[in-house]
Structures are given as structure tokens and as C-alpha cells.
PDB file of C-alpha atoms in Angstrom:
ATOM      1  CA  ASP A 173       1.791 -24.337  -7.736  1.00 65.00           C
ATOM      2  CA  ALA A 174       1.160 -26.029  -4.417  1.00 76.00           C
ATOM      3  CA  ARG A 175       1.850 -23.889  -1.448  1.00 90.00           C
ATOM      4  CA  VAL A 176       1.037 -23.631   2.316  1.00 95.00           C
ATOM      5  CA  THR A 177      -1.870 -20.918   2.796  1.00 95.00           C
ATOM      6  CA  GLN A 178      -1.992 -19.194   6.154  1.00 96.00           C
ATOM      7  CA  THR A 179      -4.565 -16.520   7.187  1.00 96.00           C
ATOM      8  CA  PRO A 180      -4.692 -13.901   7.981  1.00 97.00           C
ATOM      9  CA  ARG A 181      -1.465 -12.395   6.855  1.00 96.00           C
ATOM     10  CA  HIS A 182      -1.818  -9.694   9.617  1.00 97.00           C
ATOM     11  CA  LYS A 183      -3.652  -9.289  12.791  1.00 97.00           C
ATOM     12  CA  VAL A 184      -3.871  -6.589  15.314  1.00 97.00           C
ATOM     13  CA  THR A 185      -5.950  -7.069  18.383  1.00 97.00           C
ATOM     14  CA  GLU A 186      -6.177  -5.975  21.803  1.00 96.00           C
ATOM     15  CA  MET A 187      -4.836  -7.653  24.839  1.00 96.00           C
ATOM     16  CA  GLY A 188      -7.452 -10.124  26.169  1.00 96.00           C
ATOM     17  CA  GLN A 189      -8.905 -10.970  22.939  1.00 97.00           C
ATOM     18  CA  GLU A 190      -9.129 -14.422  21.295  1.00 97.00           C
ATOM     19  CA  VAL A 191      -6.915 -14.910  18.278  1.00 97.00           C
ATOM     20  CA  THR A 192      -7.242 -17.852  15.631  1.00 98.00           C
ATOM     21  CA  MET A 193      -4.809 -18.326  13.057  1.00 98.00           C
ATOM     22  CA  ARG A 194      -5.455 -20.638  10.123  1.00 97.00           C
ATOM     23  CA  CYS A 195      -3.321 -22.806   7.810  1.00 97.00           C
ATOM     24  CA  GLN A 196      -4.105 -25.074   4.916  1.00 97.00           C
ATOM     25  CA  PRO A 197      -1.232 -27.460   4.339  1.00 95.00           C
ATOM     26  CA  ILE A 198      -0.037 -28.671   0.982  1.00 94.00           C
ATOM     27  CA  LEU A 199      -2.343 -31.358  -0.545  1.00 93.00           C
ATOM     28  CA  GLY A 200      -0.989 -34.711   0.466  1.00 90.00           C
ATOM     29  CA  HIS A 201       1.472 -33.558   3.023  1.00 91.00           C
ATOM     30  CA  ASN A 202       0.682 -35.346   6.545  1.00 88.00           C
ATOM     31  CA  THR A 203       2.811 -33.348   8.998  1.00 90.00           C
ATOM     32  CA  VAL A 204       1.998 -29.893   9.976  1.00 93.00           C
ATOM     33  CA  PHE A 205       4.193 -27.518  12.299  1.00 94.00           C
ATOM     34  CA  TRP A 206       3.673 -24.299  13.765  1.00 96.00           C
ATOM     35  CA  TYR A 207       6.643 -21.817  14.529  1.00 96.00           C
ATOM     36  CA  ARG A 208       6.770 -18.638  16.139  1.00 96.00           C
ATOM     37  CA  GLN A 209       9.330 -15.986  15.032  1.00 96.00           C
ATOM     38  CA  THR A 210      10.365 -13.173  17.391  1.00 95.00           C
ATOM     39  CA  MET A 211      13.674 -10.985  17.386  1.00 90.00           C
ATOM     40  CA  MET A 212      14.508 -12.200  20.668  1.00 89.00           C
ATOM     41  CA  GLN A 213      14.132 -15.981  20.306  1.00 89.00           C
ATOM     42  CA  GLY A 214      14.152 -16.327  16.729  1.00 91.00           C
ATOM     43  CA  LEU A 215      12.358 -19.329  15.378  1.00 93.00           C
ATOM     44  CA  GLU A 216      10.965 -21.860  17.575  1.00 92.00           C
ATOM     45  CA  LEU A 217       8.764 -24.587  17.343  1.00 92.00           C
ATOM     46  CA  LEU A 218       5.427 -24.595  18.889  1.00 94.00           C
ATOM     47  CA  ALA A 219       3.496 -27.696  17.805  1.00 92.00           C
ATOM     48  CA  TYR A 220       3.808 -30.496  15.520  1.00 90.00           C
ATOM     49  CA  PHE A 221       0.940 -32.722  14.066  1.00 89.00           C
ATOM     50  CA  ARG A 222       1.428 -35.950  12.158  1.00 86.00           C
ATOM     51  CA  ASN A 223      -1.855 -37.445  10.398  1.00 86.00           C
ATOM     52  CA  ARG A 224      -3.688 -34.833  12.483  1.00 87.00           C
ATOM     53  CA  ALA A 225      -2.514 -36.190  15.910  1.00 87.00           C
ATOM     54  CA  PRO A 226      -0.333 -33.931  17.887  1.00 85.00           C
ATOM     55  CA  LEU A 227       3.062 -35.398  18.515  1.00 84.00           C
ATOM     56  CA  ASP A 228       4.976 -32.484  20.049  1.00 82.00           C
ATOM     57  CA  ASP A 229       3.504 -29.499  21.620  1.00 83.00           C
ATOM     58  CA  SER A 230       6.113 -28.965  24.197  1.00 83.00           C
ATOM     59  CA  GLY A 231       7.074 -25.507  22.921  1.00 85.00           C
ATOM     60  CA  MET A 232       3.578 -24.179  23.280  1.00 89.00           C
ATOM     61  CA  PRO A 233       2.429 -22.236  26.470  1.00 87.00           C
ATOM     62  CA  LYS A 234      -0.428 -24.636  27.387  1.00 87.00           C
ATOM     63  CA  ASP A 235      -2.408 -22.202  29.428  1.00 92.00           C
ATOM     64  CA  ARG A 236      -3.309 -19.876  26.460  1.00 95.00           C
ATOM     65  CA  PHE A 237      -2.531 -21.469  23.297  1.00 95.00           C
ATOM     66  CA  SER A 238      -4.109 -24.573  21.748  1.00 94.00           C
ATOM     67  CA  ALA A 239      -3.459 -26.167  18.222  1.00 94.00           C
ATOM     68  CA  GLU A 240      -5.783 -28.468  16.304  1.00 93.00           C
ATOM     69  CA  MET A 241      -6.096 -30.091  13.177  1.00 92.00           C
ATOM     70  CA  PRO A 242     -10.013 -30.669  12.620  1.00 90.00           C
ATOM     71  CA  ASP A 243      -9.170 -32.288   9.397  1.00 90.00           C
ATOM     72  CA  ALA A 244      -6.350 -32.836   6.832  1.00 90.00           C
ATOM     73  CA  THR A 245      -6.959 -29.460   5.037  1.00 93.00           C
ATOM     74  CA  LEU A 246      -7.141 -27.274   8.120  1.00 95.00           C
ATOM     75  CA  ALA A 247      -4.666 -26.486  11.037  1.00 96.00           C
ATOM     76  CA  THR A 248      -5.692 -23.950  13.586  1.00 96.00           C
ATOM     77  CA  LEU A 249      -3.476 -22.335  16.094  1.00 96.00           C
ATOM     78  CA  LYS A 250      -5.661 -20.148  18.909  1.00 96.00           C
ATOM     79  CA  ILE A 251      -4.537 -18.035  21.651  1.00 96.00           C
ATOM     80  CA  GLN A 252      -6.908 -16.868  24.333  1.00 96.00           C
ATOM     81  CA  PRO A 253      -6.328 -14.853  25.930  1.00 96.00           C
ATOM     82  CA  SER A 254      -3.898 -13.095  24.085  1.00 96.00           C
ATOM     83  CA  GLU A 255      -1.046 -11.012  25.568  1.00 96.00           C
ATOM     84  CA  PRO A 256       1.424  -8.268  24.011  1.00 96.00           C
ATOM     85  CA  ARG A 257       4.169 -10.824  24.578  1.00 95.00           C
ATOM     86  CA  ASP A 258       2.542 -13.072  21.941  1.00 96.00           C
ATOM     87  CA  SER A 259       3.188 -10.396  19.276  1.00 97.00           C
ATOM     88  CA  ALA A 260       5.154 -12.278  16.692  1.00 97.00           C
ATOM     89  CA  VAL A 261       5.083 -13.806  13.130  1.00 97.00           C
ATOM     90  CA  TYR A 262       3.559 -17.288  13.346  1.00 97.00           C
ATOM     91  CA  PHE A 263       4.462 -19.450  10.474  1.00 97.00           C
ATOM     92  CA  CYS A 264       2.823 -22.797   9.449  1.00 96.00           C
ATOM     93  CA  ALA A 265       4.795 -25.343   7.552  1.00 95.00           C
ATOM     94  CA  SER A 266       3.805 -28.846   6.010  1.00 93.00           C
ATOM     95  CA  GLY A 267       5.689 -31.862   4.835  1.00 90.00           C
ATOM     96  CA  ARG A 268       5.195 -35.247   3.466  1.00 86.00           C
ATOM     97  CA  GLY A 269       6.372 -37.081   6.553  1.00 75.00           C
ATOM     98  CA  THR A 270       8.879 -39.575   4.901  1.00 72.00           C
ATOM     99  CA  GLY A 271      12.643 -39.428   4.213  1.00 69.00           C
ATOM    100  CA  GLU A 272      13.847 -35.877   4.317  1.00 68.00           C
ATOM    101  CA  ASN A 273      10.410 -34.502   5.161  1.00 76.00           C
ATOM    102  CA  ILE A 274      11.126 -30.993   3.585  1.00 87.00           C
ATOM    103  CA  GLN A 275       9.273 -28.430   5.329  1.00 91.00           C
ATOM    104  CA  TYR A 276       7.438 -25.844   3.278  1.00 93.00           C
ATOM    105  CA  PHE A 277       6.477 -22.721   4.882  1.00 95.00           C
ATOM    106  CA  GLY A 278       3.565 -20.305   4.549  1.00 95.00           C
ATOM    107  CA  ALA A 279       3.879 -16.707   4.431  1.00 94.00           C
ATOM    108  CA  GLY A 280       3.329 -16.509   8.134  1.00 96.00           C
ATOM    109  CA  THR A 281       0.818 -14.365  10.200  1.00 97.00           C
ATOM    110  CA  ARG A 282       2.013 -11.057  11.809  1.00 97.00           C
ATOM    111  CA  LEU A 283       0.508 -10.861  14.991  1.00 98.00           C
ATOM    112  CA  SER A 284       0.448  -7.474  17.086  1.00 97.00           C
ATOM    113  CA  VAL A 285      -1.170  -7.439  20.552  1.00 97.00           C
ATOM    114  CA  LEU A 286      -1.721  -4.067  21.930  1.00 96.00           C
TER     115      LEU A 286
ATOM    116  CA  ALA B  85      19.530 -30.957  22.873  1.00 69.00           C
ATOM    117  CA  GLN B  86      20.390 -29.872  19.436  1.00 80.00           C
ATOM    118  CA  THR B  87      21.645 -26.188  18.887  1.00 91.00           C
ATOM    119  CA  VAL B  88      22.619 -24.390  15.705  1.00 96.00           C
ATOM    120  CA  THR B  89      24.898 -21.333  15.828  1.00 96.00           C
ATOM    121  CA  GLN B  90      25.272 -18.747  13.239  1.00 97.00           C
ATOM    122  CA  SER B  91      28.112 -16.472  14.119  1.00 95.00           C
ATOM    123  CA  GLN B  92      27.558 -13.789  11.698  1.00 96.00           C
ATOM    124  CA  PRO B  93      24.621 -11.722  12.210  1.00 95.00           C
ATOM    125  CA  GLU B  94      25.095  -9.753   9.353  1.00 97.00           C
ATOM    126  CA  MET B  95      27.141 -10.055   6.105  1.00 97.00           C
ATOM    127  CA  SER B  96      27.542  -8.063   3.029  1.00 97.00           C
ATOM    128  CA  VAL B  97      28.659  -8.738  -0.684  1.00 97.00           C
ATOM    129  CA  GLN B  98      29.202  -6.818  -4.035  1.00 97.00           C
ATOM    130  CA  GLU B  99      26.936  -7.926  -6.687  1.00 97.00           C
ATOM    131  CA  ALA B 100      28.483 -10.718  -8.938  1.00 97.00           C
ATOM    132  CA  GLU B 101      31.123 -11.589  -6.110  1.00 97.00           C
ATOM    133  CA  THR B 102      30.979 -14.483  -3.664  1.00 98.00           C
ATOM    134  CA  VAL B 103      30.040 -14.824  -0.083  1.00 98.00           C
ATOM    135  CA  THR B 104      30.124 -17.628   2.512  1.00 98.00           C
ATOM    136  CA  LEU B 105      27.848 -17.752   5.380  1.00 98.00           C
ATOM    137  CA  SER B 106      28.887 -19.610   8.456  1.00 98.00           C
ATOM    138  CA  CYS B 107      26.867 -22.402  10.439  1.00 98.00           C
ATOM    139  CA  THR B 108      27.955 -24.810  13.044  1.00 97.00           C
ATOM    140  CA  TYR B 109      25.783 -27.234  15.138  1.00 97.00           C
ATOM    141  CA  ASP B 110      25.802 -29.398  18.081  1.00 95.00           C
ATOM    142  CA  THR B 111      24.543 -32.951  18.315  1.00 91.00           C
ATOM    143  CA  SER B 112      25.305 -36.412  19.270  1.00 89.00           C
ATOM    144  CA  GLU B 113      23.391 -38.036  16.447  1.00 88.00           C
ATOM    145  CA  SER B 114      25.015 -39.440  13.426  1.00 87.00           C
ATOM    146  CA  ASP B 115      22.229 -39.157  11.018  1.00 88.00           C
ATOM    147  CA  TYR B 116      20.531 -35.956  10.354  1.00 91.00           C
ATOM    148  CA  TYR B 117      19.718 -33.317   7.960  1.00 92.00           C
ATOM    149  CA  LEU B 118      20.788 -29.969   7.318  1.00 95.00           C
ATOM    150  CA  PHE B 119      18.939 -27.021   5.701  1.00 96.00           C
ATOM    151  CA  TRP B 120      19.616 -23.433   4.633  1.00 97.00           C
ATOM    152  CA  TYR B 121      16.410 -21.333   4.447  1.00 97.00           C
ATOM    153  CA  LYS B 122      16.278 -18.064   3.018  1.00 97.00           C
ATOM    154  CA  GLN B 123      13.852 -15.227   4.439  1.00 95.00           C
ATOM    155  CA  PRO B 124      13.596 -12.257   2.008  1.00 94.00           C
ATOM    156  CA  PRO B 125      11.566  -8.914   3.328  1.00 90.00           C
ATOM    157  CA  SER B 126       8.447 -10.611   1.919  1.00 88.00           C
ATOM    158  CA  ARG B 127       8.705 -12.750   5.043  1.00 89.00           C
ATOM    159  CA  GLN B 128       8.379 -16.041   3.179  1.00 88.00           C
ATOM    160  CA  MET B 129      10.834 -18.908   4.465  1.00 92.00           C
ATOM    161  CA  ILE B 130      12.389 -20.531   1.307  1.00 94.00           C
ATOM    162  CA  LEU B 131      14.375 -23.486   1.122  1.00 94.00           C
ATOM    163  CA  VAL B 132      17.629 -22.762  -0.694  1.00 97.00           C
ATOM    164  CA  ILE B 133      19.588 -26.090  -0.123  1.00 96.00           C
ATOM    165  CA  ARG B 134      19.773 -29.282   1.908  1.00 94.00           C
ATOM    166  CA  GLN B 135      22.137 -31.960   3.046  1.00 94.00           C
ATOM    167  CA  GLU B 136      21.853 -35.374   4.122  1.00 91.00           C
ATOM    168  CA  ALA B 137      24.662 -36.156   6.959  1.00 91.00           C
ATOM    169  CA  TYR B 138      25.443 -39.628   5.560  1.00 90.00           C
ATOM    170  CA  LYS B 139      26.437 -38.106   2.072  1.00 89.00           C
ATOM    171  CA  GLN B 140      29.994 -36.942   1.781  1.00 86.00           C
ATOM    172  CA  GLN B 141      29.402 -35.002  -1.309  1.00 92.00           C
ATOM    173  CA  ASN B 142      28.515 -31.451  -0.731  1.00 95.00           C
ATOM    174  CA  ALA B 143      25.276 -30.279  -2.094  1.00 94.00           C
ATOM    175  CA  THR B 144      24.706 -27.888  -4.897  1.00 95.00           C
ATOM    176  CA  GLU B 145      21.968 -26.071  -6.279  1.00 94.00           C
ATOM    177  CA  ASN B 146      22.776 -23.704  -9.381  1.00 95.00           C
ATOM    178  CA  ARG B 147      24.856 -20.831  -7.632  1.00 97.00           C
ATOM    179  CA  PHE B 148      24.459 -22.131  -3.940  1.00 97.00           C
ATOM    180  CA  SER B 149      26.640 -25.011  -2.481  1.00 97.00           C
ATOM    181  CA  VAL B 150      27.540 -26.022   0.852  1.00 97.00           C
ATOM    182  CA  ASN B 151      30.768 -26.934   2.609  1.00 97.00           C
ATOM    183  CA  PHE B 152      29.829 -29.913   5.028  1.00 96.00           C
ATOM    184  CA  GLN B 153      32.346 -30.810   7.532  1.00 96.00           C
ATOM    185  CA  LYS B 154      30.827 -33.477   9.579  1.00 94.00           C
ATOM    186  CA  ALA B 155      33.518 -34.074  11.972  1.00 94.00           C
ATOM    187  CA  ALA B 156      33.850 -30.227  12.704  1.00 95.00           C
ATOM    188  CA  LYS B 157      29.929 -30.060  12.669  1.00 96.00           C
ATOM    189  CA  SER B 158      30.141 -27.073  10.133  1.00 97.00           C
ATOM    190  CA  PHE B 159      27.664 -26.376   7.273  1.00 97.00           C
ATOM    191  CA  SER B 160      28.474 -23.174   5.488  1.00 98.00           C
ATOM    192  CA  LEU B 161      26.591 -21.835   2.386  1.00 98.00           C
ATOM    193  CA  LYS B 162      28.466 -20.289  -0.626  1.00 98.00           C
ATOM    194  CA  ILE B 163      26.716 -18.150  -2.738  1.00 98.00           C
ATOM    195  CA  SER B 164      28.560 -17.541  -5.989  1.00 97.00           C
ATOM    196  CA  ASP B 165      27.848 -14.432  -8.461  1.00 97.00           C
ATOM    197  CA  SER B 166      25.866 -12.856  -5.919  1.00 97.00           C
ATOM    198  CA  GLN B 167      22.597 -11.282  -7.115  1.00 97.00           C
ATOM    199  CA  LEU B 168      20.339  -8.346  -5.761  1.00 96.00           C
ATOM    200  CA  GLY B 169      17.532 -10.846  -5.240  1.00 95.00           C
ATOM    201  CA  ASP B 170      19.825 -12.686  -2.827  1.00 97.00           C
ATOM    202  CA  ALA B 171      19.510 -10.034  -0.251  1.00 97.00           C
ATOM    203  CA  ALA B 172      17.707 -11.661   2.544  1.00 97.00           C
ATOM    204  CA  MET B 173      17.886 -13.429   6.005  1.00 97.00           C
ATOM    205  CA  TYR B 174      19.392 -16.824   5.769  1.00 98.00           C
ATOM    206  CA  PHE B 175      18.657 -19.468   8.400  1.00 97.00           C
ATOM    207  CA  CYS B 176      20.711 -22.683   8.939  1.00 97.00           C
ATOM    208  CA  ALA B 177      18.586 -25.360  10.455  1.00 96.00           C
ATOM    209  CA  TYR B 178      19.107 -28.897  11.729  1.00 94.00           C
ATOM    210  CA  ARG B 179      16.769 -32.065  11.759  1.00 90.00           C
ATOM    211  CA  ARG B 180      17.592 -35.354  13.318  1.00 85.00           C
ATOM    212  CA  GLU B 181      16.980 -38.438  11.483  1.00 79.00           C
ATOM    213  CA  SER B 182      14.498 -40.156  13.944  1.00 66.00           C
ATOM    214  CA  GLY B 183      12.808 -42.699  12.039  1.00 60.00           C
ATOM    215  CA  GLY B 184       9.773 -40.670  11.559  1.00 54.00           C
ATOM    216  CA  SER B 185       8.867 -39.616  15.100  1.00 57.00           C
ATOM    217  CA  ASN B 186      10.055 -36.114  15.187  1.00 63.00           C
ATOM    218  CA  TYR B 187      10.861 -34.039  12.284  1.00 76.00           C
ATOM    219  CA  LYS B 188      10.886 -30.572  13.882  1.00 83.00           C
ATOM    220  CA  LEU B 189      13.661 -28.253  12.691  1.00 90.00           C
ATOM    221  CA  THR B 190      16.026 -26.272  14.953  1.00 92.00           C
ATOM    222  CA  PHE B 191      16.979 -23.046  13.566  1.00 95.00           C
ATOM    223  CA  GLY B 192      20.154 -20.792  14.000  1.00 96.00           C
ATOM    224  CA  LYS B 193      19.493 -17.033  14.723  1.00 95.00           C
ATOM    225  CA  GLY B 194      20.099 -16.212  11.055  1.00 96.00           C
ATOM    226  CA  THR B 195      22.594 -14.081   9.060  1.00 97.00           C
ATOM    227  CA  LEU B 196      21.213 -10.733   7.387  1.00 97.00           C
ATOM    228  CA  LEU B 197      22.884 -10.669   3.716  1.00 98.00           C
ATOM    229  CA  THR B 198      23.219  -7.318   2.071  1.00 97.00           C
ATOM    230  CA  VAL B 199      24.130  -7.319  -1.689  1.00 97.00           C
ATOM    231  CA  ASN B 200      25.630  -4.038  -2.933  1.00 96.00           C
ATOM    232  CA  PRO B 201      25.308  -2.848  -6.536  1.00 94.00           C
TER     233      PRO B 201
END
């Protein structure tokens, strides 16, 4: 049963620390998305990759956030330095990149920055 | 910019009955896709149903069906024979048909559905 895998599921850290979240997209999917979910803002897109190239990261605070795809099986989202306002659930999703490009979501990483 | 509005923050339904969740959207595009995702307490986002804007026929997936009104920009979800496992947050989402350049989803704020036994 193919699925998007995200690690860690939960992360508690102190303000100022670096946080790295990882995502393994479904094999064969060439589009990868990072979304952030908060009570106030709901679900919002942070970054979007196609064939490992970043196509849209306009939703991401550039001063502290960075997203990369070192290879087709791994996407990373880093926050450095982290702040309490970064506390949220971060979802990764992947899709085939054609037609409907249905996005399949991982279980998310719940980040708490103290 | 596209926006998606879910006007019902919370809904409740009795087990075995039918409930309809509302969603409206704003777009100037003529081709696009609409989705309903379910998020149970486990936090996993699960695709429930999807609709292509160019199709007039409403999509159906078992107990789930949509009422797609393109002119009114409305996309409601009907759940028939509600089950306890249907209790979750439901998100309506929009994606433009952009020829492959941008597949991002725009989500509504969600509707929390409670199913009463």
C-alpha cells in the first residue's frame, strides 16, 4: 500500500533550534508539496516541487525556512532558527504530476516550539 | 486569487441519516478541479471525492456524492447513511487546471462533522 511517509510524527524543540522534517513521496510521483496547518490560517502551501525543482515557494518565510529535494525519494523542510509561531502541523503530499494530479498526504509532523 | 469558503464550522448528524456540507469558491478560471478531503482525529488527510469542472455529471463514491453547481460556484458534499467513522474535519479544496505548471491546492477552513449514535 503506497503512502507518503513523514518523519518525525512529533517534534518538540526550543526556540532558536534547527528543525528538519523529512518526507518520502510515493514512488513514481514527481510533484511534492509542503503544507502548514494552523488553527488560525488553516492549510496553506509553503512549497511545491516538480521533478525535484522548486516551482513555488512563495508561501514560505525565506529568512528561516528552506525546502529541498536532494533526490527523488526525499524532500526536506528546515526551519532555522525556529520560533514559537512556527508551531503547527506540517504536511507533505505527493502526486503524479499529470491530469488530476491527486495529492496524497502524509500523516504530518506536529511541531511544537517552546 | 482563488478562495474557498466553507460557511459551516461545525455540523452534526445522527447515525444512518444524511448530511450535506457546503462549499463555495471564487475563481475566474473555467477549467479546474474540486476535492473533498477528510481529516479524522488521526490527522491523516484522506481524499474523499473529486470533481472535474468540465464534467456536468456529479461525482459519486459509495455513500459520498457531490452537488456541483458551476455557475453558482458551489460544491457541496452529501454523506448518506452516516457512520460513526465519518466523524472528522472535512476540507473542500480547489485546484486550477494550469497545464501542469501549478498544482497547488487552495483549501477552505473546514467543517467539523460529529456523528451521533
